[in-house]
Coordinates of C-alpha atoms in Angstrom, one line a residue:
M110 CA -17.2 19.0 -86.1
K111 CA -18.7 15.6 -85.8
M112 CA -16.3 14.7 -83.0
L113 CA -17.3 18.0 -81.2
E114 CA -21.0 17.1 -81.5
Q115 CA -20.2 13.6 -80.2
Y116 CA -18.2 15.2 -77.3
H117 CA -21.1 17.4 -76.4
L118 CA -23.5 14.4 -76.5
Y119 CA -21.3 12.5 -74.2
V120 CA -21.0 15.4 -71.8
Y121 CA -24.8 15.7 -71.8
F122 CA -25.4 11.9 -71.2
F123 CA -22.7 12.0 -68.3
S124 CA -24.3 15.1 -66.7
L125 CA -27.6 13.4 -66.9
I126 CA -26.5 10.2 -65.4
S127 CA -24.5 12.2 -62.5
A128 CA -27.6 14.2 -61.9
T129 CA -29.7 11.3 -61.7
I130 CA -27.5 9.3 -59.3
F131 CA -27.1 12.6 -57.2
L132 CA -30.8 13.0 -56.9
Y133 CA -31.4 9.4 -56.1
K134 CA -28.8 9.4 -53.3
W135 CA -30.1 12.8 -52.0
L136 CA -33.7 11.3 -51.9
T137 CA -32.5 8.0 -50.4
L138 CA -30.5 9.9 -47.7
R139 CA -33.3 12.3 -47.1
K140 CA -35.9 9.3 -46.7
T141 CA -33.5 7.6 -44.4
A142 CA -33.0 10.8 -42.4
L143 CA -36.8 10.9 -41.9
K144 CA -36.8 7.4 -40.7
N145 CA -36.8 6.7 -36.9
L146 CA -34.1 4.0 -36.8
P147 CA -33.2 2.0 -33.5
P148 CA -30.1 3.0 -31.8
S149 CA -26.8 1.8 -33.4
P150 CA -23.3 1.3 -32.4
P151 CA -20.7 3.1 -34.8
T152 CA -20.0 1.0 -37.8
F153 CA -16.9 0.4 -40.0
P154 CA -17.0 0.8 -43.7
I155 CA -18.0 -2.4 -45.6
I156 CA -18.0 -4.8 -42.4
G157 CA -20.4 -2.8 -40.4
N158 CA -20.5 -4.1 -37.0
L159 CA -19.0 -7.6 -37.6
H160 CA -15.8 -6.7 -35.7
Q161 CA -17.7 -6.2 -32.5
I162 CA -19.0 -9.8 -32.5
G163 CA -16.9 -12.3 -30.7
P164 CA -16.7 -16.0 -30.7
D165 CA -19.8 -16.0 -28.3
P166 CA -22.2 -13.7 -30.1
H167 CA -24.9 -13.9 -27.4
I168 CA -22.4 -12.4 -25.0
S169 CA -21.1 -9.9 -27.3
L170 CA -24.6 -8.7 -28.2
R171 CA -25.6 -8.6 -24.6
A172 CA -22.7 -6.2 -23.9
L173 CA -23.6 -3.9 -26.9
A174 CA -27.4 -3.9 -25.8
E175 CA -26.4 -2.7 -22.3
K176 CA -25.0 0.4 -24.2
F177 CA -27.5 0.8 -26.9
G178 CA -30.6 -0.6 -25.7
P179 CA -32.9 -3.6 -25.9
L180 CA -33.8 -2.7 -29.6
M181 CA -30.6 -2.1 -31.5
L182 CA -29.8 -2.0 -35.1
L183 CA -26.5 -3.4 -36.4
K184 CA -24.9 -4.0 -39.9
F185 CA -23.4 -7.3 -40.7
G186 CA -21.7 -6.3 -43.9
S187 CA -24.6 -5.1 -46.0
V188 CA -27.3 -6.7 -44.0
P189 CA -29.3 -4.7 -41.5
V190 CA -29.8 -6.8 -38.2
L191 CA -32.2 -5.9 -35.5
V192 CA -31.1 -7.4 -32.2
V193 CA -33.8 -7.8 -29.5
S194 CA -32.6 -8.1 -25.8
S195 CA -35.6 -7.6 -23.6
A196 CA -39.0 -9.3 -22.9
D197 CA -41.0 -6.4 -24.1
A198 CA -39.2 -6.2 -27.3
A199 CA -39.4 -10.0 -27.9
R200 CA -43.2 -9.7 -27.4
E201 CA -43.4 -7.1 -30.2
I202 CA -41.5 -9.5 -32.5
L203 CA -43.1 -12.8 -31.5
K204 CA -46.6 -11.7 -30.9
T205 CA -47.6 -8.2 -32.1
H206 CA -45.8 -8.5 -35.3
D207 CA -45.3 -12.2 -35.6
L208 CA -46.6 -12.5 -39.2
V209 CA -44.4 -9.7 -40.4
F210 CA -41.3 -11.3 -38.9
S211 CA -42.2 -14.9 -39.9
D212 CA -39.7 -15.2 -42.7
R213 CA -36.2 -16.8 -42.5
P214 CA -33.2 -15.0 -44.1
I215 CA -31.6 -17.0 -46.9
S216 CA -28.6 -18.9 -45.8
S217 CA -26.5 -20.3 -48.5
V218 CA -25.2 -23.2 -46.1
A219 CA -28.7 -24.1 -44.9
N220 CA -30.2 -24.1 -48.3
R221 CA -27.7 -26.5 -49.7
L222 CA -27.9 -28.8 -46.6
F223 CA -31.7 -28.9 -46.4
Y224 CA -32.5 -29.2 -50.2
N225 CA -33.2 -25.4 -50.9
G226 CA -35.3 -24.9 -47.9
R227 CA -37.7 -27.8 -48.2
D228 CA -37.5 -28.4 -44.5
V229 CA -39.4 -26.7 -41.6
A230 CA -36.7 -24.9 -39.7
F231 CA -35.1 -23.0 -42.6
A232 CA -37.9 -22.8 -45.2
L233 CA -39.3 -19.3 -46.3
Y234 CA -42.8 -18.6 -44.8
S235 CA -45.1 -19.7 -47.4
E236 CA -48.1 -22.1 -48.1
Y237 CA -45.6 -24.9 -48.6
W238 CA -44.1 -24.3 -45.1
R239 CA -47.5 -24.2 -43.4
Q240 CA -48.4 -27.6 -45.0
V241 CA -45.1 -29.4 -44.1
K242 CA -45.2 -28.0 -40.6
S243 CA -48.8 -28.9 -39.9
M244 CA -47.9 -32.4 -41.2
C245 CA -44.9 -32.8 -38.9
V246 CA -46.8 -31.7 -35.9
T247 CA -49.8 -33.8 -36.7
Q248 CA -47.8 -36.9 -37.5
L249 CA -45.0 -36.8 -35.2
L250 CA -45.1 -33.9 -32.5
S251 CA -48.8 -33.8 -31.4
S252 CA -49.8 -34.7 -27.8
R253 CA -51.3 -37.9 -29.0
R254 CA -48.3 -39.0 -31.2
V255 CA -45.7 -38.1 -28.6
H256 CA -47.7 -40.3 -26.0
S257 CA -48.0 -43.2 -28.4
F258 CA -44.1 -43.3 -28.4
H259 CA -43.9 -43.7 -24.6
N260 CA -42.7 -47.3 -24.9
V261 CA -39.8 -46.3 -27.1
R262 CA -38.7 -43.7 -24.5
E263 CA -39.1 -46.0 -21.6
E264 CA -37.1 -48.8 -23.4
E265 CA -34.2 -46.5 -24.4
V266 CA -33.9 -44.8 -21.0
A267 CA -33.8 -48.3 -19.5
L268 CA -30.9 -49.1 -21.9
L269 CA -29.3 -45.8 -20.9
I270 CA -29.5 -46.9 -17.2
R271 CA -27.9 -50.2 -18.0
N272 CA -25.1 -48.5 -19.9
I273 CA -24.3 -46.3 -16.9
E274 CA -24.6 -49.2 -14.3
Y275 CA -22.3 -51.5 -16.4
P276 CA -19.8 -49.2 -18.2
P277 CA -16.7 -50.5 -20.2
S278 CA -14.6 -48.6 -17.5
K279 CA -15.1 -47.1 -14.2
I280 CA -15.4 -43.6 -15.6
V281 CA -18.7 -43.0 -17.5
N282 CA -18.8 -40.6 -20.3
L283 CA -22.3 -39.4 -19.9
S284 CA -22.1 -37.0 -22.9
D285 CA -21.8 -39.9 -25.3
L286 CA -24.7 -42.0 -23.5
L287 CA -27.0 -39.1 -23.6
A288 CA -26.4 -38.4 -27.3
E289 CA -27.1 -42.1 -27.9
L290 CA -30.2 -42.1 -26.0
T291 CA -31.7 -39.1 -28.1
Q292 CA -30.5 -40.5 -31.3
N293 CA -32.0 -43.8 -30.7
V294 CA -35.3 -42.4 -29.7
V295 CA -35.4 -40.2 -32.9
C296 CA -34.4 -43.0 -35.1
R297 CA -37.0 -45.3 -33.9
V298 CA -39.9 -42.9 -34.1
A299 CA -38.8 -41.4 -37.2
L300 CA -37.3 -44.4 -39.1
G301 CA -38.8 -47.3 -37.3
R302 CA -35.3 -48.6 -36.5
K303 CA -31.9 -47.7 -34.7
Y304 CA -28.7 -47.0 -36.5
E305 CA -26.3 -48.4 -34.2
S306 CA -22.4 -48.7 -34.3
G307 CA -21.3 -50.6 -37.4
D308 CA -24.7 -50.1 -38.9
K309 CA -24.2 -46.7 -40.4
G310 CA -24.4 -45.4 -36.8
N311 CA -20.9 -44.0 -36.4
S312 CA -20.9 -42.2 -39.9
Y313 CA -24.4 -40.7 -39.1
K314 CA -23.2 -39.4 -35.7
I315 CA -19.9 -37.9 -37.3
L316 CA -22.0 -36.5 -40.0
L317 CA -24.6 -34.9 -37.8
G318 CA -21.7 -33.2 -35.8
E319 CA -20.3 -31.7 -38.9
I320 CA -23.8 -30.4 -40.0
M321 CA -24.3 -28.7 -36.6
E322 CA -20.7 -27.1 -36.8
L323 CA -21.4 -25.8 -40.4
L324 CA -24.8 -24.3 -39.3
G325 CA -23.5 -22.8 -36.1
Y326 CA -20.0 -21.3 -37.2
S327 CA -20.2 -21.0 -41.0
R328 CA -22.0 -18.1 -42.8
S329 CA -21.3 -17.5 -46.4
M330 CA -19.5 -14.4 -47.3
G331 CA -22.1 -14.1 -50.0
D332 CA -24.9 -13.9 -47.4
F333 CA -23.4 -10.6 -45.9
F334 CA -21.4 -9.4 -48.9
P335 CA -23.2 -10.3 -52.2
L336 CA -20.2 -9.3 -54.3
L337 CA -17.8 -11.5 -52.3
G338 CA -19.4 -14.8 -52.6
W339 CA -16.5 -16.1 -54.5
V340 CA -14.4 -16.0 -51.2
D341 CA -16.4 -19.0 -50.1
W342 CA -14.6 -21.0 -52.7
L343 CA -11.2 -19.8 -51.6
N344 CA -11.6 -20.4 -47.9
G345 CA -12.9 -23.9 -48.4
L346 CA -16.5 -23.2 -47.1
K347 CA -18.2 -24.2 -50.3
A348 CA -16.0 -27.5 -50.5
K349 CA -17.2 -28.4 -46.9
V350 CA -20.7 -27.6 -47.5
E351 CA -20.9 -29.6 -50.7
K352 CA -19.2 -32.6 -49.2
A353 CA -21.5 -32.6 -46.3
A354 CA -24.6 -32.2 -48.4
N355 CA -23.5 -35.1 -50.6
E356 CA -23.0 -37.3 -47.6
V357 CA -26.4 -36.2 -46.1
D358 CA -28.0 -37.1 -49.4
T359 CA -26.2 -40.6 -49.5
F360 CA -27.2 -41.3 -46.0
L361 CA -30.9 -40.3 -46.6
E362 CA -31.0 -42.3 -49.9
G363 CA -30.0 -45.3 -47.9
V364 CA -32.6 -44.8 -45.2
L365 CA -35.4 -44.6 -47.9
R366 CA -33.9 -47.5 -49.9
D367 CA -33.6 -49.7 -46.9
H368 CA -37.0 -48.8 -45.5
P369 CA -39.8 -51.3 -45.9
S370 CA -42.4 -50.5 -48.5
T371 CA -45.5 -49.0 -47.1
V372 CA -49.0 -50.0 -47.9
A373 CA -52.0 -47.9 -46.9
S374 CA -53.9 -49.3 -43.9
N375 CA -57.4 -49.0 -42.4
N376 CA -56.0 -47.8 -39.1
G377 CA -54.5 -44.6 -40.8
Y378 CA -50.9 -43.7 -39.5
A379 CA -51.4 -45.2 -36.0
N380 CA -48.1 -46.9 -34.9
K381 CA -46.3 -46.0 -38.1
D382 CA -42.9 -44.4 -38.1
F383 CA -42.5 -40.9 -39.7
V384 CA -40.8 -42.1 -42.8
S385 CA -43.6 -44.6 -43.5
I386 CA -46.2 -41.8 -43.2
L387 CA -44.4 -39.3 -45.5
L388 CA -44.0 -42.2 -48.2
E389 CA -47.6 -43.1 -47.9
I390 CA -48.7 -39.4 -48.2
Q391 CA -46.4 -39.3 -51.4
N392 CA -48.1 -42.4 -52.9
T393 CA -51.7 -41.7 -52.1
D394 CA -52.2 -37.8 -52.0
A395 CA -51.7 -36.4 -55.5
G396 CA -52.2 -32.8 -54.3
S397 CA -49.4 -33.0 -51.7
S398 CA -46.1 -31.3 -52.1
M399 CA -44.5 -34.4 -50.8
D400 CA -41.6 -35.4 -53.2
K401 CA -38.3 -37.1 -52.4
D402 CA -36.4 -33.9 -51.7
C403 CA -39.2 -32.9 -49.2
I404 CA -39.0 -36.2 -47.5
K405 CA -35.3 -36.2 -47.1
A406 CA -35.4 -32.5 -45.8
L407 CA -38.0 -33.3 -43.3
I408 CA -36.2 -36.5 -42.0
W409 CA -32.9 -34.5 -41.5
D410 CA -34.8 -31.8 -39.9
M411 CA -36.1 -34.2 -37.3
F412 CA -32.5 -35.7 -36.8
G413 CA -30.9 -32.3 -36.1
A414 CA -33.6 -30.6 -34.2
G415 CA -34.5 -33.9 -32.2
T416 CA -31.2 -35.2 -31.2
D417 CA -28.6 -32.4 -30.6
T418 CA -30.8 -30.0 -28.6
T419 CA -32.3 -32.6 -26.6
S420 CA -28.9 -34.4 -25.7
T421 CA -27.4 -30.9 -24.9
T422 CA -30.2 -30.0 -22.6
L423 CA -29.8 -33.3 -20.7
E424 CA -26.1 -32.9 -20.3
W425 CA -26.4 -29.4 -19.1
T426 CA -29.1 -30.3 -16.6
I427 CA -27.2 -33.3 -15.0
A428 CA -23.9 -31.3 -14.9
A429 CA -26.0 -28.4 -13.0
L430 CA -27.2 -30.9 -10.6
I431 CA -23.7 -32.2 -9.9
K432 CA -22.4 -28.8 -9.5
S433 CA -25.3 -27.9 -7.1
P434 CA -25.4 -30.7 -4.5
D435 CA -28.2 -29.2 -2.4
V436 CA -30.5 -29.2 -5.5
M437 CA -29.4 -32.8 -6.4
V438 CA -30.4 -34.0 -2.9
K439 CA -33.7 -32.2 -3.0
L440 CA -34.5 -33.7 -6.5
Q441 CA -33.4 -37.3 -5.5
K442 CA -35.6 -37.2 -2.5
E443 CA -38.7 -36.2 -4.5
V444 CA -37.9 -38.9 -7.3
R445 CA -37.0 -41.6 -4.9
E446 CA -40.1 -41.2 -2.7
I447 CA -42.4 -41.3 -5.6
G448 CA -40.5 -44.2 -7.2
R449 CA -40.1 -46.0 -3.9
G450 CA -40.0 -49.9 -4.5
K451 CA -39.8 -49.4 -8.3
S452 CA -36.7 -50.5 -10.5
N453 CA -37.4 -47.4 -12.7
I454 CA -39.5 -44.2 -13.1
S455 CA -42.4 -44.5 -15.6
E456 CA -44.0 -41.6 -17.5
D457 CA -47.0 -42.0 -15.2
D458 CA -44.9 -40.9 -12.3
L459 CA -43.6 -37.8 -13.8
V460 CA -47.0 -35.9 -13.2
K461 CA -46.3 -35.8 -9.6
M462 CA -42.7 -34.5 -9.8
N463 CA -43.0 -30.8 -9.7
Y464 CA -39.4 -30.3 -8.4
L465 CA -38.2 -32.2 -11.4
K466 CA -40.0 -30.0 -13.8
A467 CA -38.5 -26.9 -12.0
V468 CA -35.1 -28.2 -12.3
I469 CA -35.3 -28.8 -16.1
K470 CA -37.0 -25.4 -16.5
E471 CA -34.2 -23.7 -14.6
S472 CA -31.4 -25.6 -16.6
M473 CA -33.0 -24.4 -19.8
R474 CA -33.0 -20.8 -18.4
L475 CA -29.4 -20.8 -17.3
Y476 CA -27.9 -23.0 -20.0
F477 CA -29.6 -22.1 -23.0
T478 CA -29.0 -24.7 -25.9
A479 CA -30.1 -22.1 -28.5
P480 CA -29.0 -18.7 -27.0
L481 CA -30.0 -16.7 -30.1
I482 CA -33.3 -17.9 -31.6
V483 CA -33.0 -19.0 -35.2
P484 CA -32.9 -15.7 -37.1
R485 CA -36.1 -14.1 -38.6
E486 CA -36.6 -11.5 -41.5
A487 CA -39.0 -8.7 -41.9
R488 CA -41.4 -9.4 -44.8
Q489 CA -42.6 -5.7 -45.0
D490 CA -41.8 -2.3 -43.5
V491 CA -43.1 -2.2 -39.9
K492 CA -42.9 0.0 -36.8
V493 CA -41.6 -1.6 -33.6
M494 CA -41.7 0.2 -30.4
G495 CA -41.8 3.4 -32.2
Y496 CA -38.8 2.6 -34.5
D497 CA -39.0 2.0 -38.2
I498 CA -37.8 -1.4 -39.4
R499 CA -37.5 -2.0 -43.0
K500 CA -38.5 -5.0 -45.1
G501 CA -35.5 -7.5 -45.3
T502 CA -34.0 -6.6 -41.9
Q503 CA -32.9 -9.7 -40.1
V504 CA -33.9 -10.2 -36.5
L505 CA -31.9 -11.9 -33.6
I506 CA -33.6 -12.4 -30.4
N507 CA -31.0 -12.8 -27.7
A508 CA -33.0 -15.2 -25.5
W509 CA -30.1 -16.1 -23.4
A510 CA -29.6 -12.3 -22.3
I511 CA -33.3 -12.0 -21.6
A512 CA -33.3 -15.1 -19.5
R513 CA -30.5 -13.5 -17.3
D514 CA -32.0 -10.0 -17.1
P515 CA -31.6 -9.0 -13.5
S516 CA -34.8 -6.6 -13.9
L517 CA -36.7 -9.9 -14.6
W518 CA -35.1 -12.6 -12.6
E519 CA -33.7 -12.5 -9.1
N520 CA -30.2 -13.7 -8.7
P521 CA -30.3 -14.5 -12.5
E522 CA -26.7 -16.2 -12.6
K523 CA -27.6 -18.7 -9.8
F524 CA -29.0 -22.2 -10.5
Q525 CA -32.2 -21.9 -8.4
P526 CA -35.1 -24.3 -9.5
E527 CA -37.4 -22.9 -6.8
R528 CA -38.0 -19.8 -8.9
F529 CA -40.2 -22.1 -11.0
L530 CA -42.3 -23.6 -8.2
N531 CA -45.8 -22.1 -8.0
S532 CA -44.8 -19.9 -11.0
P533 CA -47.0 -19.5 -14.1
I534 CA -43.9 -19.0 -16.3
D535 CA -43.7 -21.9 -18.9
Y536 CA -41.6 -22.7 -21.9
K537 CA -44.2 -22.9 -24.6
G538 CA -43.4 -19.4 -26.0
L539 CA -46.2 -17.3 -24.3
H540 CA -43.8 -15.9 -21.5
Y541 CA -41.3 -13.6 -23.3
E542 CA -38.9 -13.5 -20.4
Y543 CA -38.3 -17.2 -21.0
L544 CA -38.0 -18.5 -24.6
P545 CA -36.1 -21.8 -24.6
F546 CA -38.0 -23.1 -27.5
G547 CA -38.7 -19.7 -29.3
G548 CA -42.1 -18.4 -29.8
G549 CA -44.6 -17.5 -32.4
R550 CA -45.5 -19.4 -35.6
R551 CA -41.8 -20.1 -36.0
G552 CA -41.2 -21.5 -32.6
C553 CA -40.0 -25.0 -32.2
P554 CA -42.8 -27.4 -32.9
G555 CA -41.0 -30.2 -30.9
I556 CA -41.6 -29.0 -27.4
Q557 CA -43.5 -31.9 -26.1
F558 CA -41.3 -34.5 -27.8
A559 CA -38.3 -32.9 -26.3
M560 CA -39.6 -32.4 -22.7
A561 CA -40.9 -36.0 -22.7
V562 CA -37.4 -37.4 -23.3
N563 CA -35.8 -34.8 -20.9
E564 CA -38.1 -35.6 -17.8
L565 CA -38.0 -39.2 -18.2
A566 CA -34.3 -39.4 -18.6
V567 CA -33.3 -37.1 -15.8
A568 CA -35.9 -38.7 -13.3
N569 CA -34.3 -42.2 -14.0
V570 CA -30.7 -41.1 -13.8
V571 CA -31.0 -39.4 -10.4
H572 CA -33.5 -42.2 -9.2
K573 CA -30.9 -44.8 -9.8
F574 CA -27.4 -43.1 -9.2
D575 CA -25.3 -41.0 -7.0
F576 CA -22.5 -39.3 -9.0
E577 CA -19.0 -38.1 -8.1
L578 CA -16.4 -36.6 -10.3
P579 CA -13.3 -38.8 -11.5
N580 CA -9.7 -38.1 -10.7
G581 CA -10.4 -36.6 -7.2
E582 CA -12.0 -33.5 -8.9
T583 CA -14.6 -31.5 -6.8
R584 CA -17.7 -30.0 -7.9
E585 CA -16.0 -26.6 -8.0
D586 CA -13.7 -28.0 -10.6
L587 CA -16.5 -29.1 -12.9
D588 CA -16.1 -26.9 -16.1
M589 CA -19.4 -25.3 -17.1
T590 CA -17.9 -23.4 -20.0
G591 CA -19.9 -23.6 -23.4
V592 CA -18.8 -23.6 -26.9
T593 CA -21.0 -21.7 -29.4
G594 CA -22.4 -23.4 -32.5
I595 CA -25.9 -23.7 -33.7
T596 CA -26.4 -25.0 -30.0
L597 CA -24.4 -23.9 -27.0
R598 CA -22.6 -27.2 -26.0
R599 CA -20.5 -27.9 -23.1
K600 CA -16.9 -27.4 -23.8
S601 CA -15.8 -30.7 -22.0
P602 CA -17.5 -34.0 -22.1
L603 CA -19.4 -34.9 -18.8
L604 CA -17.2 -37.7 -17.1
V605 CA -18.6 -39.1 -13.9
I606 CA -18.4 -42.1 -11.6
A607 CA -21.8 -43.5 -11.2
T608 CA -22.8 -45.4 -8.0
P609 CA -26.1 -47.3 -8.0
H610 CA -28.4 -46.1 -5.2
V611 CA -29.4 -48.9 -2.9

């Protein structure tokens, strides 16, 4: 009898639980059905739309957007992802609802490499993020501070020119020299010194390359499939990330250990490198969030953002000029007329070089260094262009596709700098058809820093040299294929024969 009573009790509880689950699912499905969600391609169970994303995600997503529209909802595993592929839709995300989409999705790889989101690029939107971004802009990236580094840029560009003019062999590897230029500039303004070959330099360069690869190609299974995080141990991702993170920490500990002690001075932070400023804030401002992990995260942020993207932009620009001799001749004419009689181009000369500015803008349009703007995440439910977007939805803005939209750009696949002459379109994030640095409050804060290096380097290189390709190659042979990572790099190094212009 007792067993029968227990049996009825079990049946009762089982029925109650089943009814509760059924009711919950019914209400959830009904609620979902009432939502006006963006168009979506068909999904596979468990993986969602991941099978439709190829090795070049920006190209795969543009192809899907051509079928399903400029605002498209995908599923990456269990994660909803909103893909934005038009200027109007980008404006909705970056301007109309900028605050709603100001968060970053949690990335296990980025968290481990950047001290649990203590940096600017990957930190969650918070008071901490606002403080450290403001500090980075004020102390390193403001117009005043960028201008104060002009001697560093001019000295390092002069060194670049010497290395091109007197190479160890007839064939010059411009890719390596441009990477060295940007690394030297960033090291000098951030650390107060260069890290050259034999002085932690090679290990630093290799490590930076590994980090860029991990951030670009490697997403934790746990990020998309919470129950499958253990797979990262089996496929070796956890070990790679852990090794890289430990090497980053060892390098940065050495940077701080070797850095001269800082003493507060009456002239504030003028002429001080970034590390000195951070250490001084840590020592003198008791209310600051500045601890050692924060300092290390911000230093590494400046390295990654300041070197890789800038050298990649320079490489694409010079390759595009070699590929388009008419444009090269026109640019050389402008630069050489303004620089007539000068051994090098100074930053004061750049103000007059309108075609130079148009060339760099066009290069950044056609050869996006970051085709997909760093992902954002919705902080709350919101309606975008009539569609309901749920809290926690990740957002990918396909800036590469927008910049090649034939409804916005005439002959979008052609390298044509003239399109930017007498045009109000700029790269500062206010023209949504053109977003090389992103936009909104999570846009890249280093625009002025990067463009100062880009313009000075390109102007001096084309002022000083004429280029041809080695081994009898013609400009038609020049490979303009990109390799997708956190940045879109050239697949092949840029090898040239440089002849000094007389």
